[in-house]
PDB file of C-alpha atoms in Angstrom:
ATOM      1  CA  SER A 298     105.461 112.615  84.724  1.00  0.00           C
ATOM      2  CA  SER A 299     105.471 113.342  88.449  1.00  0.00           C
ATOM      3  CA  GLN A 300     102.304 115.424  87.956  1.00  0.00           C
ATOM      4  CA  VAL A 301      98.718 114.754  86.859  1.00  0.00           C
ATOM      5  CA  HIS A 302      97.950 116.234  83.414  1.00  0.00           C
ATOM      6  CA  ARG A 303      94.763 116.772  81.417  1.00  0.00           C
ATOM      7  CA  CYS A 304      94.308 116.409  77.671  1.00  0.00           C
ATOM      8  CA  CYS A 305      91.201 118.050  76.202  1.00  0.00           C
ATOM      9  CA  GLY A 306      89.771 118.198  79.703  1.00  0.00           C
ATOM     10  CA  LYS A 307      90.292 114.488  80.363  1.00  0.00           C
ATOM     11  CA  VAL A 308      92.750 112.653  82.615  1.00  0.00           C
ATOM     12  CA  TYR A 309      94.387 109.420  81.452  1.00  0.00           C
ATOM     13  CA  ASP A 310      96.315 106.769  83.364  1.00  0.00           C
ATOM     14  CA  ARG A 311      99.017 104.539  81.905  1.00  0.00           C
ATOM     15  CA  SER A 312      98.383 100.805  82.077  1.00  0.00           C
ATOM     16  CA  ALA A 313     100.266  97.806  80.746  1.00  0.00           C
ATOM     17  CA  ASP A 314      97.929  97.637  77.753  1.00  0.00           C
ATOM     18  CA  GLY A 315      97.593 101.357  76.985  1.00  0.00           C
ATOM     19  CA  ASP A 316      96.136 104.598  78.318  1.00  0.00           C
ATOM     20  CA  TYR A 317      92.747 104.682  79.997  1.00  0.00           C
ATOM     21  CA  GLU A 318      90.519 107.616  80.851  1.00  0.00           C
ATOM     22  CA  VAL A 319      90.156 108.233  84.590  1.00  0.00           C
ATOM     23  CA  LYS A 320      86.466 108.868  85.191  1.00  0.00           C
ATOM     24  CA  SER A 321      85.488 108.210  88.809  1.00  0.00           C
ATOM     25  CA  ASP A 322      86.387 110.374  91.793  1.00  0.00           C
ATOM     26  CA  THR A 323      87.992 107.344  93.474  1.00  0.00           C
ATOM     27  CA  GLN A 324      90.270 106.646  90.496  1.00  0.00           C
ATOM     28  CA  LEU A 325      91.268 110.309  90.315  1.00  0.00           C
ATOM     29  CA  LYS A 326      92.011 110.422  94.049  1.00  0.00           C
ATOM     30  CA  GLN A 327      94.191 107.320  93.747  1.00  0.00           C
ATOM     31  CA  LEU A 328      96.063 108.850  90.819  1.00  0.00           C
ATOM     32  CA  TYR A 329      96.813 112.030  92.781  1.00  0.00           C
ATOM     33  CA  SER A 330      97.868 109.874  95.738  1.00  0.00           C
ATOM     34  CA  ARG A 331     100.388 108.046  93.543  1.00  0.00           C
ATOM     35  CA  LYS A 332     101.781 111.329  92.226  1.00  0.00           C
ATOM     36  CA  THR A 333     102.252 112.980  95.602  1.00  0.00           C
ATOM     37  CA  THR A 334     105.783 113.806  96.713  1.00  0.00           C
ATOM     38  CA  GLN A 335     105.019 112.317 100.141  1.00  0.00           C
ATOM     39  CA  TYR A 336     105.260 108.539 100.280  1.00  0.00           C
ATOM     40  CA  SER A 337     102.570 107.113 102.531  1.00  0.00           C
ATOM     41  CA  GLU A 338     105.050 104.777 104.254  1.00  0.00           C
ATOM     42  CA  ALA A 339     106.876 107.893 105.528  1.00  0.00           C
ATOM     43  CA  THR A 340     103.769 108.984 107.491  1.00  0.00           C
ATOM     44  CA  ILE A 341     104.835 109.680 111.084  1.00  0.00           C
ATOM     45  CA  TYR A 342     102.987 108.142 114.047  1.00  0.00           C
ATOM     46  CA  PRO A 343     104.253 110.143 117.045  1.00  0.00           C
ATOM     47  CA  PHE A 344     102.683 107.800 119.623  1.00  0.00           C
ATOM     48  CA  LEU A 345     104.107 104.621 118.081  1.00  0.00           C
ATOM     49  CA  THR A 346     106.889 103.119 120.232  1.00  0.00           C
ATOM     50  CA  VAL A 347     109.055  99.988 120.271  1.00  0.00           C
ATOM     51  CA  ALA A 348     106.570  98.560 122.787  1.00  0.00           C
ATOM     52  CA  HIS A 349     104.147  98.221 119.848  1.00  0.00           C
ATOM     53  CA  PHE A 350     106.627  96.020 117.926  1.00  0.00           C
ATOM     54  CA  VAL A 351     106.728  92.221 118.017  1.00  0.00           C
ATOM     55  CA  HIS A 352     109.231  91.235 120.704  1.00  0.00           C
ATOM     56  CA  GLY A 353     112.648  90.398 119.237  1.00  0.00           C
ATOM     57  CA  ILE A 354     111.779  91.255 115.635  1.00  0.00           C
ATOM     58  CA  VAL A 355     114.148  94.214 115.347  1.00  0.00           C
ATOM     59  CA  GLU A 356     117.040  92.032 116.510  1.00  0.00           C
ATOM     60  CA  LYS A 357     115.960  89.385 113.988  1.00  0.00           C
ATOM     61  CA  ALA A 358     115.948  91.907 111.151  1.00  0.00           C
ATOM     62  CA  ARG A 359     119.367  93.238 112.107  1.00  0.00           C
ATOM     63  CA  THR A 360     120.751  89.691 112.311  1.00  0.00           C
ATOM     64  CA  ILE A 361     119.517  89.060 108.756  1.00  0.00           C
ATOM     65  CA  ILE A 362     121.229  92.248 107.545  1.00  0.00           C
ATOM     66  CA  LYS A 363     124.495  91.225 109.227  1.00  0.00           C
ATOM     67  CA  ALA A 364     124.336  87.747 107.706  1.00  0.00           C
ATOM     68  CA  HIS A 365     123.801  89.012 104.157  1.00  0.00           C
ATOM     69  CA  ARG A 366     125.711  92.297 104.360  1.00  0.00           C
ATOM     70  CA  PRO A 367     128.427  91.896 107.019  1.00  0.00           C
ATOM     71  CA  GLN A 368     130.119  95.170 105.988  1.00  0.00           C
ATOM     72  CA  HIS A 369     126.946  97.249 106.000  1.00  0.00           C
ATOM     73  CA  PRO A 370     127.435 100.485 107.997  1.00  0.00           C
ATOM     74  CA  TRP A 371     124.118  99.989 109.819  1.00  0.00           C
ATOM     75  CA  ASN A 372     125.580  96.963 111.610  1.00  0.00           C
ATOM     76  CA  ASP A 373     127.638  99.174 113.946  1.00  0.00           C
ATOM     77  CA  LEU A 374     124.750 101.474 114.901  1.00  0.00           C
ATOM     78  CA  SER A 375     122.633 101.381 118.033  1.00  0.00           C
ATOM     79  CA  ASP A 376     118.960 100.498 117.513  1.00  0.00           C
ATOM     80  CA  LYS A 377     118.005 104.178 117.803  1.00  0.00           C
ATOM     81  CA  ASP A 378     120.553 105.256 115.177  1.00  0.00           C
ATOM     82  CA  PHE A 379     119.557 102.296 112.993  1.00  0.00           C
ATOM     83  CA  PHE A 380     115.944 103.484 112.983  1.00  0.00           C
ATOM     84  CA  VAL A 381     117.015 107.002 111.977  1.00  0.00           C
ATOM     85  CA  ALA A 382     119.518 105.886 109.303  1.00  0.00           C
ATOM     86  CA  SER A 383     116.970 103.562 107.687  1.00  0.00           C
ATOM     87  CA  GLY A 384     114.244 106.230 107.681  1.00  0.00           C
ATOM     88  CA  LEU A 385     112.043 104.260 110.056  1.00  0.00           C
ATOM     89  CA  TYR A 386     112.215 107.080 112.600  1.00  0.00           C
ATOM     90  CA  ARG A 387     112.201 110.565 111.181  1.00  0.00           C
ATOM     91  CA  THR A 388     111.583 114.240 111.803  1.00  0.00           C
ATOM     92  CA  ASP A 389     109.242 116.269 109.605  1.00  0.00           C
ATOM     93  CA  LEU A 390     111.106 119.529 109.083  1.00  0.00           C
ATOM     94  CA  ALA A 391     107.880 121.332 108.142  1.00  0.00           C
ATOM     95  CA  THR A 392     106.074 120.504 111.399  1.00  0.00           C
ATOM     96  CA  ASN A 393     108.932 119.328 113.702  1.00  0.00           C
ATOM     97  CA  GLN A 394     106.873 116.168 114.294  1.00  0.00           C
ATOM     98  CA  LYS A 395     109.047 113.210 115.269  1.00  0.00           C
ATOM     99  CA  GLY A 396     108.341 109.518 115.467  1.00  0.00           C
ATOM    100  CA  PHE A 397     108.304 106.086 113.917  1.00  0.00           C
ATOM    101  CA  THR A 398     106.858 105.838 110.417  1.00  0.00           C
ATOM    102  CA  LEU A 399     104.202 103.633 108.863  1.00  0.00           C
ATOM    103  CA  ALA A 400     107.084 101.644 107.334  1.00  0.00           C
ATOM    104  CA  ALA A 401     108.372 100.799 110.828  1.00  0.00           C
ATOM    105  CA  LEU A 402     104.891  99.759 111.932  1.00  0.00           C
ATOM    106  CA  LEU A 403     104.405  97.544 108.869  1.00  0.00           C
ATOM    107  CA  LEU A 404     107.819  95.900 109.233  1.00  0.00           C
ATOM    108  CA  PHE A 405     107.889  95.320 112.986  1.00  0.00           C
ATOM    109  CA  GLY A 406     104.434  96.007 114.440  1.00  0.00           C
ATOM    110  CA  ARG A 407     102.119  93.671 116.293  1.00  0.00           C
ATOM    111  CA  GLU A 408      99.073  92.700 114.249  1.00  0.00           C
ATOM    112  CA  GLU A 409      96.592  94.628 116.373  1.00  0.00           C
ATOM    113  CA  MET A 410      98.706  97.791 116.050  1.00  0.00           C
ATOM    114  CA  ILE A 411      98.881  97.476 112.264  1.00  0.00           C
ATOM    115  CA  GLN A 412      95.115  96.905 112.059  1.00  0.00           C
ATOM    116  CA  SER A 413      94.569 100.001 114.203  1.00  0.00           C
ATOM    117  CA  ALA A 414      96.478 102.208 111.746  1.00  0.00           C
ATOM    118  CA  VAL A 415      95.506 100.518 108.451  1.00  0.00           C
ATOM    119  CA  PRO A 416      92.428  98.366 109.192  1.00  0.00           C
ATOM    120  CA  HIS A 417      91.986  97.318 105.556  1.00  0.00           C
ATOM    121  CA  TYR A 418      95.494  95.826 105.348  1.00  0.00           C
ATOM    122  CA  LYS A 419      95.695  92.185 104.337  1.00  0.00           C
ATOM    123  CA  ILE A 420      97.540  89.896 101.948  1.00  0.00           C
ATOM    124  CA  ASP A 421      95.783  86.952 100.302  1.00  0.00           C
ATOM    125  CA  ALA A 422      97.678  83.884  99.100  1.00  0.00           C
ATOM    126  CA  LEU A 423      95.468  81.539  97.084  1.00  0.00           C
ATOM    127  CA  VAL A 424      95.730  78.288  95.147  1.00  0.00           C
ATOM    128  CA  ARG A 425      93.230  78.050  92.259  1.00  0.00           C
ATOM    129  CA  ARG A 426      93.916  74.858  90.373  1.00  0.00           C
ATOM    130  CA  HIS A 427      90.568  73.090  90.696  1.00  0.00           C
ATOM    131  CA  ASP A 428      88.163  75.570  92.307  1.00  0.00           C
ATOM    132  CA  LEU A 429      88.694  78.635  90.121  1.00  0.00           C
ATOM    133  CA  ASP A 430      85.789  80.596  91.614  1.00  0.00           C
ATOM    134  CA  ARG A 431      87.025  80.316  95.212  1.00  0.00           C
ATOM    135  CA  TYR A 432      90.234  78.496  96.094  1.00  0.00           C
ATOM    136  CA  ASP A 433      91.803  75.131  96.918  1.00  0.00           C
ATOM    137  CA  ASP A 434      93.988  76.568  99.678  1.00  0.00           C
ATOM    138  CA  ARG A 435      94.356  80.011 101.232  1.00  0.00           C
ATOM    139  CA  GLU A 436      96.457  82.073 103.634  1.00  0.00           C
ATOM    140  CA  ASN A 437      94.907  85.304 104.883  1.00  0.00           C
ATOM    141  CA  ILE A 438      97.826  87.346 106.193  1.00  0.00           C
ATOM    142  CA  ARG A 439      97.501  90.413 108.432  1.00  0.00           C
ATOM    143  CA  CYS A 440     100.775  90.321 110.371  1.00  0.00           C
ATOM    144  CA  ASN A 441     103.876  92.484 109.871  1.00  0.00           C
ATOM    145  CA  LEU A 442     105.800  92.295 106.609  1.00  0.00           C
ATOM    146  CA  ILE A 443     108.787  90.341 107.922  1.00  0.00           C
ATOM    147  CA  ALA A 444     106.494  87.556 109.145  1.00  0.00           C
ATOM    148  CA  ALA A 445     104.320  87.918 106.016  1.00  0.00           C
ATOM    149  CA  PHE A 446     107.355  87.338 103.783  1.00  0.00           C
ATOM    150  CA  GLU A 447     108.137  84.087 105.602  1.00  0.00           C
ATOM    151  CA  ILE A 448     104.504  82.904 105.427  1.00  0.00           C
ATOM    152  CA  LEU A 449     104.319  83.626 101.695  1.00  0.00           C
ATOM    153  CA  MET A 450     107.607  81.822 101.020  1.00  0.00           C
ATOM    154  CA  GLY A 451     106.269  78.859 103.004  1.00  0.00           C
ATOM    155  CA  PHE A 452     103.054  78.918 100.957  1.00  0.00           C
ATOM    156  CA  ILE A 453     105.097  78.823  97.747  1.00  0.00           C
ATOM    157  CA  ALA A 454     107.216  75.934  99.062  1.00  0.00           C
ATOM    158  CA  LYS A 455     104.038  74.023  99.955  1.00  0.00           C
ATOM    159  CA  HIS A 456     102.431  74.317  96.523  1.00  0.00           C
ATOM    160  CA  LEU A 457     105.191  74.663  93.907  1.00  0.00           C
ATOM    161  CA  PRO A 458     107.980  72.222  92.990  1.00  0.00           C
ATOM    162  CA  ASP A 459     111.655  73.048  93.391  1.00  0.00           C
ATOM    163  CA  LYS A 460     113.266  71.432  90.365  1.00  0.00           C
ATOM    164  CA  PHE A 461     116.873  70.299  90.552  1.00  0.00           C
ATOM    165  CA  HIS A 462     119.266  72.966  89.242  1.00  0.00           C
ATOM    166  CA  LEU A 463     123.045  73.284  89.334  1.00  0.00           C
ATOM    167  CA  GLU A 464     125.176  76.394  89.009  1.00  0.00           C
ATOM    168  CA  GLY A 465     128.649  75.000  88.553  1.00  0.00           C
ATOM    169  CA  ALA A 466     128.943  72.279  91.201  1.00  0.00           C
ATOM    170  CA  GLN A 467     126.479  73.962  93.572  1.00  0.00           C
ATOM    171  CA  ARG A 468     122.780  73.135  93.722  1.00  0.00           C
ATOM    172  CA  VAL A 469     120.638  76.255  94.007  1.00  0.00           C
ATOM    173  CA  SER A 470     116.908  76.696  94.564  1.00  0.00           C
ATOM    174  CA  LEU A 471     115.483  78.529  91.562  1.00  0.00           C
ATOM    175  CA  ARG A 472     112.113  78.577  93.308  1.00  0.00           C
ATOM    176  CA  GLU A 473     113.583  80.479  96.260  1.00  0.00           C
ATOM    177  CA  ILE A 474     115.524  82.923  94.066  1.00  0.00           C
ATOM    178  CA  ILE A 475     112.539  83.696  91.836  1.00  0.00           C
ATOM    179  CA  PHE A 476     109.880  84.006  94.520  1.00  0.00           C
ATOM    180  CA  ARG A 477     112.078  85.845  96.999  1.00  0.00           C
ATOM    181  CA  GLU A 478     112.179  88.631  94.393  1.00  0.00           C
ATOM    182  CA  ILE A 479     108.500  88.396  93.455  1.00  0.00           C
ATOM    183  CA  ILE A 480     107.235  88.414  97.051  1.00  0.00           C
ATOM    184  CA  ALA A 481     109.600  91.205  98.112  1.00  0.00           C
ATOM    185  CA  ASN A 482     108.295  93.340  95.248  1.00  0.00           C
ATOM    186  CA  LEU A 483     104.679  92.462  96.077  1.00  0.00           C
ATOM    187  CA  LEU A 484     105.202  93.718  99.635  1.00  0.00           C
ATOM    188  CA  ILE A 485     107.431  96.697  98.905  1.00  0.00           C
ATOM    189  CA  HIS A 486     105.517  98.284  96.025  1.00  0.00           C
ATOM    190  CA  ARG A 487     102.035  98.122  97.479  1.00  0.00           C
ATOM    191  CA  GLU A 488     100.291 101.390  98.412  1.00  0.00           C
ATOM    192  CA  TYR A 489      99.234 100.642 101.985  1.00  0.00           C
ATOM    193  CA  PHE A 490      96.715 103.471 102.224  1.00  0.00           C
ATOM    194  CA  ASN A 491      94.802 101.796  99.387  1.00  0.00           C
ATOM    195  CA  ALA A 492      92.203  99.298 100.611  1.00  0.00           C
ATOM    196  CA  TYR A 493      92.769  96.964  97.635  1.00  0.00           C
ATOM    197  CA  PRO A 494      94.350  93.773  99.054  1.00  0.00           C
ATOM    198  CA  ALA A 495      97.658  92.434  97.783  1.00  0.00           C
ATOM    199  CA  THR A 496      97.192  88.947  96.351  1.00  0.00           C
ATOM    200  CA  LEU A 497      99.358  86.042  95.230  1.00  0.00           C
ATOM    201  CA  ILE A 498      97.484  83.400  93.226  1.00  0.00           C
ATOM    202  CA  ILE A 499      98.846  80.029  92.129  1.00  0.00           C
ATOM    203  CA  TYR A 500      97.112  78.537  89.074  1.00  0.00           C
ATOM    204  CA  LYS A 501      97.881  75.295  87.217  1.00  0.00           C
ATOM    205  CA  ASP A 502     100.031  77.072  84.640  1.00  0.00           C
ATOM    206  CA  ARG A 503     101.128  80.353  86.246  1.00  0.00           C
ATOM    207  CA  VAL A 504     101.451  82.490  89.356  1.00  0.00           C
ATOM    208  CA  GLU A 505      99.922  85.971  89.488  1.00  0.00           C
ATOM    209  CA  THR A 506     100.443  88.826  91.911  1.00  0.00           C
ATOM    210  CA  LYS A 507      98.256  91.888  92.174  1.00  0.00           C
TER     211      LYS A 507
END
């Protein structure tokens, strides 16, 4: 449901293994936050400007779109219209507030700007093959999501093999295909107003994301 419901005066939350009673105020607040009609990444920051973005990163993102989707209608837009069409710059019709959104800040922003808005934001990439209590290797990532994606893909390439695989006569990287999807989902589906860090952990026999 899109709403929070009670059964016999108790609130339950769906998990992969079943339904669990929500008892603490923090858990209940997080549940209501998930059910809200307002996505946190659409939060408007009226004083955020392109000067707060990493230099050249918007052009880089648009070049990637053109390379993968040459017919995409965004390719013919100016930067200003691109921001509006993609929802990265919006107007709140209830308040008439205009500006770049948290999504724009997370995608393009300089690290110090992101930390100013969401100081708890970080992504941990860990290898736990020998030292299971701490880690064998670690990347602590606090930069924007475009750079974070590249760092995480590099971390995967450093620690996981890329076995030979053919599709027809063409060699393809299964590692890249699989982890491009996993890492994109790790970054996209996180709730950035939640202080719980996103993590990617490589074990001997598996990789986990949280």
